[in-house]
XYZ file of C-alpha atoms in Angstrom:
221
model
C 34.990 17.653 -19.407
C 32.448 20.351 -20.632
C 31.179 23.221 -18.628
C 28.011 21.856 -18.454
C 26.457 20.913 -14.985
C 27.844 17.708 -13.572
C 27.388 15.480 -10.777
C 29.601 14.728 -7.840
C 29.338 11.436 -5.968
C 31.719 11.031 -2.766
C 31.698 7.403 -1.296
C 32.944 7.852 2.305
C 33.587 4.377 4.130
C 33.884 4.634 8.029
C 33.542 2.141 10.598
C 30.096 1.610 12.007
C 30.663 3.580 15.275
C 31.714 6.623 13.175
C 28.847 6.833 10.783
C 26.447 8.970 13.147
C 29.553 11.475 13.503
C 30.323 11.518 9.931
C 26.676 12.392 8.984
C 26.703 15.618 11.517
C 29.681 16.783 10.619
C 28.762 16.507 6.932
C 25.720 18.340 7.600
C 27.619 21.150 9.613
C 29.925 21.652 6.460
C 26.479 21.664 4.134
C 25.290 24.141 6.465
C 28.041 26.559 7.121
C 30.304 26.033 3.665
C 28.584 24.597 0.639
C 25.414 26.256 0.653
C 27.551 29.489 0.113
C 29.315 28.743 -2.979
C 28.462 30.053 -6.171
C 27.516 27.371 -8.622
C 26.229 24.298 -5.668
C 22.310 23.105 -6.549
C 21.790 20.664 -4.369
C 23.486 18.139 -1.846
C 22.178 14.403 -0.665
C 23.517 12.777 1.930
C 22.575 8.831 2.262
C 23.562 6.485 4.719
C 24.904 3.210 4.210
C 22.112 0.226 6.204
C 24.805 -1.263 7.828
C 26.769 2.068 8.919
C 29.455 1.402 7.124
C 29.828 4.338 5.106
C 27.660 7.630 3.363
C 27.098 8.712 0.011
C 27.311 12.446 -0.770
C 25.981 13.133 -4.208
C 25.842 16.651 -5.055
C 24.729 18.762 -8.494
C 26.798 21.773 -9.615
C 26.832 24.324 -12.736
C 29.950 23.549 -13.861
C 33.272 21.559 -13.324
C 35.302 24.659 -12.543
C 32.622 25.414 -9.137
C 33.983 22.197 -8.032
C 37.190 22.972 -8.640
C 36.379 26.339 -6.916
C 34.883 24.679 -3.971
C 37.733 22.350 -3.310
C 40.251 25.597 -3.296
C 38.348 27.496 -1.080
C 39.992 27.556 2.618
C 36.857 27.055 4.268
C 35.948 23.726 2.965
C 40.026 22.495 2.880
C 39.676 23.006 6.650
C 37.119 20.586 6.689
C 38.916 17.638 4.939
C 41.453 16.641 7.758
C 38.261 16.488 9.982
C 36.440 14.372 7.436
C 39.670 12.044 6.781
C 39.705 11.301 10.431
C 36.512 9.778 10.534
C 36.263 8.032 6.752
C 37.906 7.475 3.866
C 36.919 8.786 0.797
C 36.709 7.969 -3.040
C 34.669 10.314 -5.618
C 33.317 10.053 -9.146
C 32.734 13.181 -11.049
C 30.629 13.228 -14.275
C 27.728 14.743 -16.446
C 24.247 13.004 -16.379
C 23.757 11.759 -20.922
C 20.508 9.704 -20.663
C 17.445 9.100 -18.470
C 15.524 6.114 -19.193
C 12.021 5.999 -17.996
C 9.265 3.139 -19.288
C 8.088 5.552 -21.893
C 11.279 6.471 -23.720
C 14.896 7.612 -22.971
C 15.484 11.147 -22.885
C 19.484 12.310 -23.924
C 20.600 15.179 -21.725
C 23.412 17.857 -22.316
C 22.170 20.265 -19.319
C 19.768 20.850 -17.037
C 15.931 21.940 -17.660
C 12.765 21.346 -16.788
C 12.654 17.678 -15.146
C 9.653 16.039 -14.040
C 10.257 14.465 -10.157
C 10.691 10.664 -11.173
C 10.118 9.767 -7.706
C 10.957 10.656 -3.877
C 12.872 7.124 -3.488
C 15.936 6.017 -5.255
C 17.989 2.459 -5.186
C 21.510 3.424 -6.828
C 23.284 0.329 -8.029
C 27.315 1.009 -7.931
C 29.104 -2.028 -10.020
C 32.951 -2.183 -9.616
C 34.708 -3.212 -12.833
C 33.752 -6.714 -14.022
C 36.569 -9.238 -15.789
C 35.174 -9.424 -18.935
C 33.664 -6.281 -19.494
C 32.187 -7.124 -22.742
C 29.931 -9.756 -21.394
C 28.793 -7.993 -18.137
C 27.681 -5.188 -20.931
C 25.995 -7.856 -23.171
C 24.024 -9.413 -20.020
C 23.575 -6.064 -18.073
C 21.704 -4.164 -21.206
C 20.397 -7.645 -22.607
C 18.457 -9.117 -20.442
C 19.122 -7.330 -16.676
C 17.688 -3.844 -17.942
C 14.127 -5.516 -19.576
C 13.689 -7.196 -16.304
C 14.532 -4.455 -14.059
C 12.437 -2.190 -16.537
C 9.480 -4.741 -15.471
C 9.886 -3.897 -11.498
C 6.023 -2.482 -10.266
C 6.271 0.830 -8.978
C 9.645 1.618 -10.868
C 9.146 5.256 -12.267
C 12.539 5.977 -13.937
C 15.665 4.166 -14.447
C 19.006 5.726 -15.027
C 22.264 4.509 -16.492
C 25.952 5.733 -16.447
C 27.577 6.231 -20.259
C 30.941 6.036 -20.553
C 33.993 6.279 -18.518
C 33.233 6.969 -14.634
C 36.135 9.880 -14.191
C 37.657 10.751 -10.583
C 39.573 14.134 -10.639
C 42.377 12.603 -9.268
C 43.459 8.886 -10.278
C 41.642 6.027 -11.734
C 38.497 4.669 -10.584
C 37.436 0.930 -10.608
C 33.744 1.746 -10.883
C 32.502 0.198 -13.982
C 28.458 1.832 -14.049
C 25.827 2.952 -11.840
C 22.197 2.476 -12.143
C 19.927 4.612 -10.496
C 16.068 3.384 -9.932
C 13.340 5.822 -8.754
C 10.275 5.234 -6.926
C 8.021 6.840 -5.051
C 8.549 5.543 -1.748
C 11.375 2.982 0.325
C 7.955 0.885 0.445
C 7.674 0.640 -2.873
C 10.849 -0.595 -3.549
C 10.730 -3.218 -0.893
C 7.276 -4.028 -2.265
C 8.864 -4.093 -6.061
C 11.793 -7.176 -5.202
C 9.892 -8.652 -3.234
C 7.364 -9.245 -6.116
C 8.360 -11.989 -8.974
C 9.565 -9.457 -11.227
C 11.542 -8.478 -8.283
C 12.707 -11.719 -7.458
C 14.105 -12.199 -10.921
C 16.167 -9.128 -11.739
C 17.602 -10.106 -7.999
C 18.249 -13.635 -9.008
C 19.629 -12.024 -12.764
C 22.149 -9.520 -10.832
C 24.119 -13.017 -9.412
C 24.816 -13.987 -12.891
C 26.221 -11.326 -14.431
C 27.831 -9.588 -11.059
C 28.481 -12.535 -8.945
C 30.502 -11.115 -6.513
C 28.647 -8.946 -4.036
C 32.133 -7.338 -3.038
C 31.731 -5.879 -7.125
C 28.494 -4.079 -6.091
C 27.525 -2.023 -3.515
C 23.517 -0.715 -3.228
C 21.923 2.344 -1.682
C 18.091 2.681 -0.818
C 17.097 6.138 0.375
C 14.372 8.958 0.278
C 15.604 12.256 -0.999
C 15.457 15.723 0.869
C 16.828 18.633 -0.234
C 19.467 20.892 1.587
């Protein structure tokens, strides 16, 4: 991997009584460690509806600051903590396209970004049988008719291999969907357009165990 800015996503699955404690002591270790470190941009923290687990997706300048913040004895002292409470799995990579309704946009590092919208819906597909086909349908057909969604501002896509640092990973892709608000995404599938990329997302990922989905505003830390 480069040294260009990547993203880190850490799923954390807990049981539903431990969520509320897993999101404050999160927060504590945004507070106190990771804002310090040289190279962190920005941390998001998003809850799982059901309380079954939280998201923390996090920007940084370069591979080695992650590497650098998972050395450094303040934030190892927080894993045992962390572990008691959830377990974790994480996906490191480096954002290559945005895909908007106007055009897509390749990306090698960061720049000037236009806000595509305070809301996202992330879309986190495990690794299909036949990859192949779940490629076909997915950029096919599912894309033009999630690209058709009212009140959809921007639409991102995974490229490539979904690396862990440690390990293999089973996730296949992850879409990310922008919009301004959690009404207007609620307002977008529940429309006909809405209804149909829904319907679509049964054929080519029938099993909902393959695909996990995250609504949430953003705020930043």
């Amino acid at each position: 991997m480069s040294d260009q800015p990547v993203t880190l996503i850490n799923l954390l699955r807990c049981e539903p009584g431990n969520q509320e404690a897993l999101i404050a002591l999160l927060q504590e270790n945004i507070e106190t460690v990771i804002r310090t470190l040289p190279g962190w941009r920005m941390t998001r923290l998003i809850a799982a509806a059901d309380g079954t687990g939280v998201v923390i997706q996090s920007e940084w300048e370069t591979p080695a600051a992650v590497a650098a913040m998972r050395e450094d004895p303040r934030m190892r002292a927080y894993f045992p903590r962390i572990a008691a409470l959830a377990s974790l799995e994480t996906i490191m990579g480096s954002a290559v396209a945005t895909m908007t309704h106007e055009r897509t946009v390749e990306s090698a590092s960061y720049g000037p970004q236009v806000d595509a919208g305070a809301a996202r819906m992330v879309v986190i597909y495990r690794t299909p049988k036949d990859p192949e086909a779940f490629d076909r349908h997915y950029f096919d057909i599912h894309v033009p008719l999630a690209k058709k969604l009212p009140g959809l501002r921007s639409y991102e896509i995974s490229h490539g291999p979904i690396a862990v640092p440690v390990g293999s990973s089973d996730i296949y892709r992850i879409g990310t969907l922008y919009f301004d608000d959690l009404a207007a995404i609620k307002m977008a599938f529940a429309s006909p357009e809405g209804q149909a990329a829904a319907a679509d997302r049964r054929i080519y990922a029938p099993d909902d165990s393959g695909v996990q989905m995250y609504l949430f505003d953003k705020r930043p830390v």
